[in-house]
């Protein structure tokens, strides 16, 4: 429903400085306006943007902006030029980090020690070429202190061949070995159907805006699309630590 709603929205940029709380009456007015355009949509949150009459609304993990009277709506990046901050991306980072933090690591396929220096979550597809290249360097990531936590994202969707392979990996006796075999293009042996988180993780990725693999989600909720080599990744992570000690 959220993606259909976003199809009505214009793309643009607003210049702003800070958000403020919204009273119950204002929220209800915005909610009522939203229902005119997309009946049944339930916003996750409604906040006032600093531009009079404009509100930030989150629906299914997507951020957009709407006027209180429901006449104007837009999807785009809200920028604070004074502080050189992309407020929309900052909001999305918080939501991504919260979503990932809410997951149980036991439902991921993890390569690396528990007490690693960095943790990187990767939405991955067994058949993705760049995902396979990334996995070939898994030992290098681990040696540099990076723990890799894989989340399934079969790009072709639930029920596809890639989806079935992700399920086979999850249901294997040794998931680490199975992941390495599958990403090398080898069949996973001795697997049976089992309860698995593949569909749930695929749906989560979609709700977080993942549309390609690999997509890396860092601990602060920021994303890195595509293949990032081990040393480049650790450099990025170290810069983030230095910028926010």
mmCIF file of N, CA and C in Angstrom, residues 89-228:
data_model
loop_
_atom_site.group_PDB
_atom_site.id
_atom_site.type_symbol
_atom_site.label_atom_id
_atom_site.label_comp_id
_atom_site.label_asym_id
_atom_site.label_seq_id
_atom_site.Cartn_x
_atom_site.Cartn_y
_atom_site.Cartn_z
ATOM 1 N N UNK A 89 17.636 11.361 5.075
ATOM 2 C CA UNK A 89 18.519 10.210 5.221
ATOM 3 C C UNK A 89 18.799 9.919 6.692
ATOM 4 N N UNK A 90 18.946 10.963 7.500
ATOM 5 C CA UNK A 90 19.162 10.742 8.929
ATOM 6 C C UNK A 90 17.977 10.014 9.549
ATOM 7 N N UNK A 91 16.776 10.376 9.109
ATOM 8 C CA UNK A 91 15.569 9.710 9.609
ATOM 9 C C UNK A 91 15.547 8.248 9.174
ATOM 10 N N UNK A 92 15.896 7.998 7.918
ATOM 11 C CA UNK A 92 15.916 6.637 7.411
ATOM 12 C C UNK A 92 16.975 5.801 8.120
ATOM 13 N N UNK A 93 18.120 6.411 8.425
ATOM 14 C CA UNK A 93 19.167 5.686 9.138
ATOM 15 C C UNK A 93 18.680 5.199 10.499
ATOM 16 N N UNK A 94 17.961 6.065 11.199
ATOM 17 C CA UNK A 94 17.416 5.685 12.511
ATOM 18 C C UNK A 94 16.457 4.510 12.363
ATOM 19 N N UNK A 95 15.604 4.556 11.351
ATOM 20 C CA UNK A 95 14.628 3.481 11.156
ATOM 21 C C UNK A 95 15.309 2.181 10.759
ATOM 22 N N UNK A 96 16.327 2.270 9.883
ATOM 23 C CA UNK A 96 17.045 1.055 9.494
ATOM 24 C C UNK A 96 17.758 0.432 10.689
ATOM 25 N N UNK A 97 18.450 1.277 11.461
ATOM 26 C CA UNK A 97 19.188 0.764 12.616
ATOM 27 C C UNK A 97 18.244 0.098 13.610
ATOM 28 N N UNK A 98 17.086 0.711 13.839
ATOM 29 C CA UNK A 98 16.120 0.143 14.785
ATOM 30 C C UNK A 98 15.586 -1.192 14.269
ATOM 31 N N UNK A 99 15.335 -1.276 12.967
ATOM 32 C CA UNK A 99 14.819 -2.520 12.392
ATOM 33 C C UNK A 99 15.842 -3.641 12.509
ATOM 34 N N UNK A 100 17.101 -3.324 12.228
ATOM 35 C CA UNK A 100 18.153 -4.339 12.309
ATOM 36 C C UNK A 100 18.406 -4.729 13.765
ATOM 37 N N UNK A 101 18.410 -3.751 14.658
ATOM 38 C CA UNK A 101 18.625 -4.041 16.081
ATOM 39 C C UNK A 101 17.533 -4.952 16.639
ATOM 40 N N UNK A 102 16.354 -4.890 16.037
ATOM 41 C CA UNK A 102 15.248 -5.703 16.517
ATOM 42 C C UNK A 102 15.317 -7.164 16.081
ATOM 43 N N UNK A 103 16.311 -7.495 15.254
ATOM 44 C CA UNK A 103 16.445 -8.867 14.774
ATOM 45 C C UNK A 103 17.281 -9.708 15.734
ATOM 46 N N UNK A 104 17.032 -10.987 15.721
ATOM 47 C CA UNK A 104 17.811 -11.940 16.503
ATOM 48 C C UNK A 104 18.957 -12.442 15.630
ATOM 49 N N UNK A 105 20.174 -12.287 16.104
ATOM 50 C CA UNK A 105 21.331 -12.719 15.319
ATOM 51 C C UNK A 105 21.277 -14.211 15.005
ATOM 52 N N UNK A 106 20.565 -14.968 15.805
ATOM 53 C CA UNK A 106 20.443 -16.401 15.545
ATOM 54 C C UNK A 106 19.669 -16.676 14.264
ATOM 55 N N UNK A 107 18.956 -15.675 13.760
ATOM 56 C CA UNK A 107 18.234 -15.826 12.509
ATOM 57 C C UNK A 107 19.024 -15.290 11.319
ATOM 58 N N UNK A 108 20.310 -15.051 11.522
ATOM 59 C CA UNK A 108 21.193 -14.626 10.449
ATOM 60 C C UNK A 108 22.282 -15.685 10.263
ATOM 61 N N UNK A 109 22.947 -15.640 9.126
ATOM 62 C CA UNK A 109 24.120 -16.485 8.916
ATOM 63 C C UNK A 109 25.328 -15.576 9.098
ATOM 64 N N UNK A 110 26.072 -15.818 10.158
ATOM 65 C CA UNK A 110 27.095 -14.889 10.617
ATOM 66 C C UNK A 110 28.493 -15.464 10.387
ATOM 67 N N UNK A 111 29.343 -14.650 9.792
ATOM 68 C CA UNK A 111 30.745 -14.996 9.622
ATOM 69 C C UNK A 111 31.576 -13.998 10.421
ATOM 70 N N UNK A 112 32.300 -14.498 11.410
ATOM 71 C CA UNK A 112 33.138 -13.612 12.206
ATOM 72 C C UNK A 112 32.917 -13.838 13.685
ATOM 73 N N UNK A 113 33.830 -13.338 14.497
ATOM 74 C CA UNK A 113 33.734 -13.522 15.947
ATOM 75 C C UNK A 113 32.644 -12.659 16.564
ATOM 76 N N UNK A 114 32.152 -13.066 17.723
ATOM 77 C CA UNK A 114 31.136 -12.276 18.425
ATOM 78 C C UNK A 114 31.669 -10.899 18.795
ATOM 79 N N UNK A 115 32.900 -10.859 19.262
ATOM 80 C CA UNK A 115 33.484 -9.597 19.711
ATOM 81 C C UNK A 115 34.344 -8.968 18.612
ATOM 82 N N UNK A 116 33.729 -8.717 17.488
ATOM 83 C CA UNK A 116 34.432 -8.070 16.379
ATOM 84 C C UNK A 116 34.465 -6.562 16.603
ATOM 85 N N UNK A 117 35.341 -5.896 15.890
ATOM 86 C CA UNK A 117 35.450 -4.440 16.008
ATOM 87 C C UNK A 117 34.284 -3.745 15.309
ATOM 88 N N UNK A 118 33.823 -4.328 14.220
ATOM 89 C CA UNK A 118 32.721 -3.763 13.450
ATOM 90 C C UNK A 118 31.726 -4.865 13.103
ATOM 91 N N UNK A 119 30.467 -4.490 12.956
ATOM 92 C CA UNK A 119 29.433 -5.420 12.505
ATOM 93 C C UNK A 119 28.739 -4.814 11.293
ATOM 94 N N UNK A 120 28.668 -5.584 10.223
ATOM 95 C CA UNK A 120 28.023 -5.126 8.988
ATOM 96 C C UNK A 120 26.960 -6.146 8.587
ATOM 97 N N UNK A 121 25.761 -5.659 8.345
ATOM 98 C CA UNK A 121 24.651 -6.498 7.917
ATOM 99 C C UNK A 121 24.538 -6.407 6.401
ATOM 100 N N UNK A 122 24.413 -7.562 5.752
ATOM 101 C CA UNK A 122 24.392 -7.564 4.287
ATOM 102 C C UNK A 122 23.174 -8.323 3.779
ATOM 103 N N UNK A 123 22.334 -7.619 3.027
ATOM 104 C CA UNK A 123 21.254 -8.288 2.311
ATOM 105 C C UNK A 123 21.873 -8.908 1.063
ATOM 106 N N UNK A 124 21.756 -10.233 0.942
ATOM 107 C CA UNK A 124 22.496 -10.957 -0.092
ATOM 108 C C UNK A 124 21.597 -11.886 -0.883
ATOM 109 N N UNK A 125 22.015 -12.153 -2.114
ATOM 110 C CA UNK A 125 21.314 -13.048 -3.032
ATOM 111 C C UNK A 125 22.319 -14.124 -3.451
ATOM 112 N N UNK A 126 21.941 -15.387 -3.317
ATOM 113 C CA UNK A 126 22.847 -16.484 -3.661
ATOM 114 C C UNK A 126 23.364 -16.359 -5.092
ATOM 115 N N UNK A 127 22.521 -15.928 -6.028
ATOM 116 C CA UNK A 127 22.887 -15.897 -7.445
ATOM 117 C C UNK A 127 23.501 -14.577 -7.901
ATOM 118 N N UNK A 128 23.636 -13.625 -6.990
ATOM 119 C CA UNK A 128 24.181 -12.307 -7.344
ATOM 120 C C UNK A 128 25.700 -12.389 -7.522
ATOM 121 N N UNK A 129 26.175 -11.933 -8.688
ATOM 122 C CA UNK A 129 27.608 -12.003 -8.972
ATOM 123 C C UNK A 129 28.464 -11.228 -7.998
ATOM 124 N N UNK A 130 28.057 -9.996 -7.674
ATOM 125 C CA UNK A 130 28.843 -9.191 -6.736
ATOM 126 C C UNK A 130 28.775 -9.770 -5.324
ATOM 127 N N UNK A 131 27.643 -10.408 -4.982
ATOM 128 C CA UNK A 131 27.544 -11.069 -3.676
ATOM 129 C C UNK A 131 28.544 -12.208 -3.593
ATOM 130 N N UNK A 132 28.691 -12.921 -4.682
ATOM 131 C CA UNK A 132 29.639 -14.031 -4.715
ATOM 132 C C UNK A 132 31.071 -13.529 -4.610
ATOM 133 N N UNK A 133 31.359 -12.423 -5.295
ATOM 134 C CA UNK A 133 32.699 -11.837 -5.186
ATOM 135 C C UNK A 133 32.987 -11.411 -3.753
ATOM 136 N N UNK A 134 32.003 -10.783 -3.128
ATOM 137 C CA UNK A 134 32.169 -10.342 -1.737
ATOM 138 C C UNK A 134 32.462 -11.539 -0.835
ATOM 139 N N UNK A 135 31.720 -12.634 -1.017
ATOM 140 C CA UNK A 135 31.891 -13.787 -0.127
ATOM 141 C C UNK A 135 33.253 -14.446 -0.309
ATOM 142 N N UNK A 136 33.828 -14.325 -1.496
ATOM 143 C CA UNK A 136 35.157 -14.905 -1.706
ATOM 144 C C UNK A 136 36.201 -14.256 -0.809
ATOM 145 N N UNK A 137 35.890 -13.060 -0.306
ATOM 146 C CA UNK A 137 36.830 -12.335 0.566
ATOM 147 C C UNK A 137 36.389 -12.368 2.033
ATOM 148 N N UNK A 138 35.489 -13.299 2.377
ATOM 149 C CA UNK A 138 34.908 -13.284 3.717
ATOM 150 C C UNK A 138 35.969 -13.395 4.803
ATOM 151 N N UNK A 139 37.012 -14.193 4.571
ATOM 152 C CA UNK A 139 38.073 -14.333 5.578
ATOM 153 C C UNK A 139 38.816 -13.011 5.775
ATOM 154 N N UNK A 140 38.988 -12.249 4.702
ATOM 155 C CA UNK A 140 39.678 -10.956 4.806
ATOM 156 C C UNK A 140 38.878 -9.963 5.646
ATOM 157 N N UNK A 141 37.544 -9.937 5.425
ATOM 158 C CA UNK A 141 36.697 -9.066 6.241
ATOM 159 C C UNK A 141 36.850 -9.425 7.720
ATOM 160 N N UNK A 142 36.792 -10.707 8.003
ATOM 161 C CA UNK A 142 36.890 -11.159 9.394
ATOM 162 C C UNK A 142 38.248 -10.828 9.993
ATOM 163 N N UNK A 143 39.306 -11.015 9.229
ATOM 164 C CA UNK A 143 40.660 -10.724 9.728
ATOM 165 C C UNK A 143 40.845 -9.241 10.033
ATOM 166 N N UNK A 144 40.086 -8.399 9.343
ATOM 167 C CA UNK A 144 40.154 -6.950 9.585
ATOM 168 C C UNK A 144 39.221 -6.520 10.720
ATOM 169 N N UNK A 145 38.611 -7.485 11.398
ATOM 170 C CA UNK A 145 37.767 -7.176 12.545
ATOM 171 C C UNK A 145 36.324 -6.889 12.199
ATOM 172 N N UNK A 146 35.896 -7.301 10.994
ATOM 173 C CA UNK A 146 34.520 -7.047 10.558
ATOM 174 C C UNK A 146 33.709 -8.340 10.638
ATOM 175 N N UNK A 147 32.646 -8.315 11.395
ATOM 176 C CA UNK A 147 31.718 -9.434 11.440
ATOM 177 C C UNK A 147 30.638 -9.199 10.390
ATOM 178 N N UNK A 148 30.446 -10.191 9.520
ATOM 179 C CA UNK A 148 29.445 -10.102 8.456
ATOM 180 C C UNK A 148 28.211 -10.892 8.880
ATOM 181 N N UNK A 149 27.055 -10.227 8.872
ATOM 182 C CA UNK A 149 25.793 -10.892 9.198
ATOM 183 C C UNK A 149 24.920 -10.872 7.947
ATOM 184 N N UNK A 150 24.703 -12.049 7.370
ATOM 185 C CA UNK A 150 23.939 -12.160 6.136
ATOM 186 C C UNK A 150 22.437 -12.211 6.414
ATOM 187 N N UNK A 151 21.693 -11.437 5.614
ATOM 188 C CA UNK A 151 20.240 -11.481 5.582
ATOM 189 C C UNK A 151 19.842 -11.834 4.153
ATOM 190 N N UNK A 152 18.864 -12.715 4.015
ATOM 191 C CA UNK A 152 18.485 -13.193 2.685
ATOM 192 C C UNK A 152 17.677 -12.153 1.925
ATOM 193 N N UNK A 153 18.055 -11.930 0.670
ATOM 194 C CA UNK A 153 17.288 -11.042 -0.199
ATOM 195 C C UNK A 153 17.335 -11.587 -1.627
ATOM 196 N N UNK A 154 16.578 -12.652 -1.892
ATOM 197 C CA UNK A 154 16.520 -13.189 -3.256
ATOM 198 C C UNK A 154 15.802 -12.193 -4.168
ATOM 199 N N UNK A 155 16.554 -11.555 -5.045
ATOM 200 C CA UNK A 155 16.011 -10.437 -5.820
ATOM 201 C C UNK A 155 14.814 -10.825 -6.687
ATOM 202 N N UNK A 156 14.782 -12.074 -7.141
ATOM 203 C CA UNK A 156 13.686 -12.509 -8.008
ATOM 204 C C UNK A 156 12.396 -12.748 -7.235
ATOM 205 N N UNK A 157 12.467 -12.662 -5.911
ATOM 206 C CA UNK A 157 11.258 -12.741 -5.108
ATOM 207 C C UNK A 157 11.003 -14.095 -4.479
ATOM 208 N N UNK A 158 9.996 -14.127 -3.631
ATOM 209 C CA UNK A 158 9.611 -15.341 -2.928
ATOM 210 C C UNK A 158 9.111 -16.386 -3.928
ATOM 211 N N UNK A 159 9.615 -17.608 -3.782
ATOM 212 C CA UNK A 159 9.230 -18.689 -4.686
ATOM 213 C C UNK A 159 10.144 -18.845 -5.879
ATOM 214 N N UNK A 160 11.117 -17.943 -6.047
ATOM 215 C CA UNK A 160 12.049 -18.025 -7.170
ATOM 216 C C UNK A 160 13.136 -19.066 -6.891
ATOM 217 N N UNK A 161 13.935 -19.338 -7.904
ATOM 218 C CA UNK A 161 15.056 -20.265 -7.745
ATOM 219 C C UNK A 161 16.044 -19.750 -6.701
ATOM 220 N N UNK A 162 16.303 -18.444 -6.717
ATOM 221 C CA UNK A 162 17.222 -17.860 -5.729
ATOM 222 C C UNK A 162 16.654 -17.971 -4.317
ATOM 223 N N UNK A 163 15.342 -17.812 -4.211
ATOM 224 C CA UNK A 163 14.683 -17.986 -2.911
ATOM 225 C C UNK A 163 14.875 -19.416 -2.417
ATOM 226 N N UNK A 164 14.643 -20.399 -3.304
ATOM 227 C CA UNK A 164 14.791 -21.797 -2.917
ATOM 228 C C UNK A 164 16.220 -22.095 -2.460
ATOM 229 N N UNK A 165 17.196 -21.507 -3.141
ATOM 230 C CA UNK A 165 18.588 -21.731 -2.754
ATOM 231 C C UNK A 165 18.876 -21.147 -1.371
ATOM 232 N N UNK A 166 18.304 -19.974 -1.085
ATOM 233 C CA UNK A 166 18.500 -19.367 0.236
ATOM 234 C C UNK A 166 17.892 -20.248 1.321
ATOM 235 N N UNK A 167 16.737 -20.844 1.027
ATOM 236 C CA UNK A 167 16.104 -21.760 1.985
ATOM 237 C C UNK A 167 16.975 -22.998 2.178
ATOM 238 N N UNK A 168 17.530 -23.528 1.095
ATOM 239 C CA UNK A 168 18.394 -24.703 1.190
ATOM 240 C C UNK A 168 19.605 -24.419 2.061
ATOM 241 N N UNK A 169 20.184 -23.241 1.901
ATOM 242 C CA UNK A 169 21.340 -22.865 2.725
ATOM 243 C C UNK A 169 20.941 -22.804 4.191
ATOM 244 N N UNK A 170 19.800 -22.171 4.460
ATOM 245 C CA UNK A 170 19.359 -22.039 5.851
ATOM 246 C C UNK A 170 19.074 -23.404 6.481
ATOM 247 N N UNK A 171 18.538 -24.306 5.717
ATOM 248 C CA UNK A 171 18.134 -25.615 6.247
ATOM 249 C C UNK A 171 19.269 -26.638 6.262
ATOM 250 N N UNK A 172 20.435 -26.260 5.740
ATOM 251 C CA UNK A 172 21.571 -27.178 5.739
ATOM 252 C C UNK A 172 22.089 -27.410 7.158
ATOM 253 N N UNK A 173 22.733 -28.562 7.356
ATOM 254 C CA UNK A 173 23.296 -28.877 8.668
ATOM 255 C C UNK A 173 24.385 -27.868 9.043
ATOM 256 N N UNK A 174 25.206 -27.499 8.073
ATOM 257 C CA UNK A 174 26.270 -26.518 8.286
ATOM 258 C C UNK A 174 25.982 -25.322 7.383
ATOM 259 N N UNK A 175 25.369 -24.280 7.937
ATOM 260 C CA UNK A 175 24.951 -23.139 7.121
ATOM 261 C C UNK A 175 26.141 -22.376 6.538
ATOM 262 N N UNK A 176 27.228 -22.312 7.278
ATOM 263 C CA UNK A 176 28.400 -21.591 6.772
ATOM 264 C C UNK A 176 28.969 -22.301 5.539
ATOM 265 N N UNK A 177 29.135 -23.609 5.650
ATOM 266 C CA UNK A 177 29.632 -24.370 4.516
ATOM 267 C C UNK A 177 28.663 -24.295 3.350
ATOM 268 N N UNK A 178 27.366 -24.393 3.657
ATOM 269 C CA UNK A 178 26.347 -24.345 2.606
ATOM 270 C C UNK A 178 26.352 -22.995 1.891
ATOM 271 N N UNK A 179 26.506 -21.914 2.649
ATOM 272 C CA UNK A 179 26.560 -20.586 2.042
ATOM 273 C C UNK A 179 27.754 -20.479 1.101
ATOM 274 N N UNK A 180 28.900 -20.965 1.547
ATOM 275 C CA UNK A 180 30.101 -20.898 0.721
ATOM 276 C C UNK A 180 29.946 -21.748 -0.536
ATOM 277 N N UNK A 181 29.362 -22.938 -0.394
ATOM 278 C CA UNK A 181 29.122 -23.794 -1.555
ATOM 279 C C UNK A 181 28.162 -23.120 -2.539
ATOM 280 N N UNK A 182 27.056 -22.612 -2.008
ATOM 281 C CA UNK A 182 26.037 -22.007 -2.881
ATOM 282 C C UNK A 182 26.590 -20.804 -3.619
ATOM 283 N N UNK A 183 27.385 -19.989 -2.936
ATOM 284 C CA UNK A 183 27.932 -18.791 -3.575
ATOM 285 C C UNK A 183 29.067 -19.126 -4.552
ATOM 286 N N UNK A 184 29.522 -20.373 -4.504
ATOM 287 C CA UNK A 184 30.499 -20.839 -5.495
ATOM 288 C C UNK A 184 29.799 -21.539 -6.656
ATOM 289 N N UNK A 185 28.459 -21.527 -6.630
ATOM 290 C CA UNK A 185 27.693 -22.143 -7.703
ATOM 291 C C UNK A 185 27.540 -23.637 -7.573
ATOM 292 N N UNK A 186 27.846 -24.165 -6.390
ATOM 293 C CA UNK A 186 27.740 -25.609 -6.163
ATOM 294 C C UNK A 186 26.425 -25.932 -5.463
ATOM 295 N N UNK A 187 25.873 -27.096 -5.720
ATOM 296 C CA UNK A 187 24.619 -27.473 -5.055
ATOM 297 C C UNK A 187 24.845 -27.722 -3.571
ATOM 298 N N UNK A 188 23.823 -27.428 -2.800
ATOM 299 C CA UNK A 188 23.871 -27.694 -1.360
ATOM 300 C C UNK A 188 23.278 -29.072 -1.132
ATOM 301 N N UNK A 189 24.048 -29.931 -0.506
ATOM 302 C CA UNK A 189 23.625 -31.321 -0.357
ATOM 303 C C UNK A 189 22.943 -31.560 0.991
ATOM 304 N N UNK A 190 22.183 -32.650 1.018
ATOM 305 C CA UNK A 190 21.564 -33.143 2.258
ATOM 306 C C UNK A 190 20.718 -32.080 2.956
ATOM 307 N N UNK A 191 19.873 -31.408 2.206
ATOM 308 C CA UNK A 191 19.005 -30.407 2.817
ATOM 309 C C UNK A 191 17.555 -30.861 2.766
ATOM 310 N N UNK A 192 16.796 -30.425 3.706
ATOM 311 C CA UNK A 192 15.362 -30.692 3.746
ATOM 312 C C UNK A 192 14.659 -29.394 4.081
ATOM 313 N N UNK A 193 13.392 -29.301 3.767
ATOM 314 C CA UNK A 193 12.638 -28.095 4.087
ATOM 315 C C UNK A 193 12.580 -27.906 5.595
ATOM 316 N N UNK A 194 12.610 -26.665 6.035
ATOM 317 C CA UNK A 194 12.550 -26.371 7.463
ATOM 318 C C UNK A 194 11.975 -24.968 7.643
ATOM 319 N N UNK A 195 11.613 -24.644 8.858
ATOM 320 C CA UNK A 195 11.210 -23.272 9.150
ATOM 321 C C UNK A 195 12.410 -22.362 8.914
ATOM 322 N N UNK A 196 12.180 -21.235 8.262
ATOM 323 C CA UNK A 196 13.300 -20.380 7.889
ATOM 324 C C UNK A 196 12.861 -18.923 7.834
ATOM 325 N N UNK A 197 13.828 -17.984 7.940
ATOM 326 C CA UNK A 197 13.498 -16.557 7.950
ATOM 327 C C UNK A 197 13.638 -15.882 6.594
ATOM 328 N N UNK A 198 13.760 -16.647 5.514
ATOM 329 C CA UNK A 198 14.087 -16.062 4.213
ATOM 330 C C UNK A 198 13.025 -15.080 3.744
ATOM 331 N N UNK A 199 11.770 -15.480 3.765
ATOM 332 C CA UNK A 199 10.700 -14.584 3.300
ATOM 333 C C UNK A 199 10.610 -13.346 4.181
ATOM 334 N N UNK A 200 10.733 -13.547 5.489
ATOM 335 C CA UNK A 200 10.661 -12.420 6.422
ATOM 336 C C UNK A 200 11.777 -11.421 6.163
ATOM 337 N N UNK A 201 12.982 -11.927 5.897
ATOM 338 C CA UNK A 201 14.114 -11.038 5.645
ATOM 339 C C UNK A 201 13.977 -10.332 4.303
ATOM 340 N N UNK A 202 13.448 -11.035 3.316
ATOM 341 C CA UNK A 202 13.199 -10.402 2.016
ATOM 342 C C UNK A 202 12.208 -9.252 2.164
ATOM 343 N N UNK A 203 11.125 -9.487 2.885
ATOM 344 C CA UNK A 203 10.123 -8.441 3.101
ATOM 345 C C UNK A 203 10.707 -7.279 3.901
ATOM 346 N N UNK A 204 11.549 -7.598 4.891
ATOM 347 C CA UNK A 204 12.199 -6.538 5.655
ATOM 348 C C UNK A 204 13.065 -5.679 4.747
ATOM 349 N N UNK A 205 13.846 -6.317 3.897
ATOM 350 C CA UNK A 205 14.697 -5.566 2.980
ATOM 351 C C UNK A 205 13.901 -4.625 2.100
ATOM 352 N N UNK A 206 12.782 -5.113 1.585
ATOM 353 C CA UNK A 206 11.936 -4.251 0.761
ATOM 354 C C UNK A 206 11.426 -3.052 1.558
ATOM 355 N N UNK A 207 11.022 -3.302 2.811
ATOM 356 C CA UNK A 207 10.495 -2.202 3.631
ATOM 357 C C UNK A 207 11.569 -1.176 3.959
ATOM 358 N N UNK A 208 12.846 -1.593 3.904
ATOM 359 C CA UNK A 208 13.952 -0.679 4.189
ATOM 360 C C UNK A 208 14.505 -0.037 2.920
ATOM 361 N N UNK A 209 13.873 -0.312 1.799
ATOM 362 C CA UNK A 209 14.301 0.316 0.547
ATOM 363 C C UNK A 209 15.389 -0.433 -0.192
ATOM 364 N N UNK A 210 15.694 -1.662 0.214
ATOM 365 C CA UNK A 210 16.703 -2.449 -0.494
ATOM 366 C C UNK A 210 16.134 -2.859 -1.850
ATOM 367 N N UNK A 211 16.882 -2.593 -2.907
ATOM 368 C CA UNK A 211 16.423 -2.974 -4.244
ATOM 369 C C UNK A 211 17.527 -3.582 -5.086
ATOM 370 N N UNK A 212 18.674 -3.839 -4.459
ATOM 371 C CA UNK A 212 19.792 -4.450 -5.168
ATOM 372 C C UNK A 212 20.649 -5.197 -4.150
ATOM 373 N N UNK A 213 21.471 -6.103 -4.660
ATOM 374 C CA UNK A 213 22.368 -6.838 -3.773
ATOM 375 C C UNK A 213 23.790 -6.793 -4.330
ATOM 376 N N UNK A 214 24.774 -6.842 -3.435
ATOM 377 C CA UNK A 214 24.608 -6.755 -1.979
ATOM 378 C C UNK A 214 24.285 -5.336 -1.544
ATOM 379 N N UNK A 215 23.508 -5.216 -0.491
ATOM 380 C CA UNK A 215 23.296 -3.931 0.175
ATOM 381 C C UNK A 215 23.786 -4.075 1.602
ATOM 382 N N UNK A 216 24.755 -3.240 1.964
ATOM 383 C CA UNK A 216 25.340 -3.272 3.298
ATOM 384 C C UNK A 216 24.641 -2.247 4.170
ATOM 385 N N UNK A 217 24.244 -2.648 5.353
ATOM 386 C CA UNK A 217 23.678 -1.722 6.328
ATOM 387 C C UNK A 217 24.613 -1.687 7.529
ATOM 388 N N UNK A 218 25.154 -0.513 7.796
ATOM 389 C CA UNK A 218 26.123 -0.358 8.875
ATOM 390 C C UNK A 218 25.403 -0.165 10.206
ATOM 391 N N UNK A 219 26.175 -0.155 11.282
ATOM 392 C CA UNK A 219 25.579 -0.103 12.616
ATOM 393 C C UNK A 219 24.786 1.174 12.861
ATOM 394 N N UNK A 220 25.143 2.271 12.180
ATOM 395 C CA UNK A 220 24.403 3.521 12.362
ATOM 396 C C UNK A 220 23.187 3.617 11.451
ATOM 397 N N UNK A 221 22.929 2.562 10.664
ATOM 398 C CA UNK A 221 21.781 2.560 9.773
ATOM 399 C C UNK A 221 22.061 3.080 8.378
ATOM 400 N N UNK A 222 23.269 3.548 8.120
ATOM 401 C CA UNK A 222 23.602 4.014 6.777
ATOM 402 C C UNK A 222 23.803 2.812 5.857
ATOM 403 N N UNK A 223 23.637 3.026 4.570
ATOM 404 C CA UNK A 223 23.733 1.928 3.612
ATOM 405 C C UNK A 223 24.892 2.136 2.642
ATOM 406 N N UNK A 224 25.424 1.012 2.177
ATOM 407 C CA UNK A 224 26.432 1.007 1.127
ATOM 408 C C UNK A 224 25.978 -0.014 0.090
ATOM 409 N N UNK A 225 25.548 0.424 -1.073
ATOM 410 C CA UNK A 225 25.116 -0.528 -2.099
ATOM 411 C C UNK A 225 26.308 -1.073 -2.873
ATOM 412 N N UNK A 226 26.234 -2.337 -3.253
ATOM 413 C CA UNK A 226 27.254 -2.914 -4.105
ATOM 414 C C UNK A 226 28.426 -3.510 -3.350
ATOM 415 N N UNK A 227 29.384 -3.996 -4.107
ATOM 416 C CA UNK A 227 30.571 -4.644 -3.556
ATOM 417 C C UNK A 227 31.543 -3.602 -3.002
ATOM 418 N N UNK A 228 31.897 -3.747 -1.746
ATOM 419 C CA UNK A 228 32.908 -2.886 -1.116
ATOM 420 C C UNK A 228 34.033 -3.796 -0.645
#
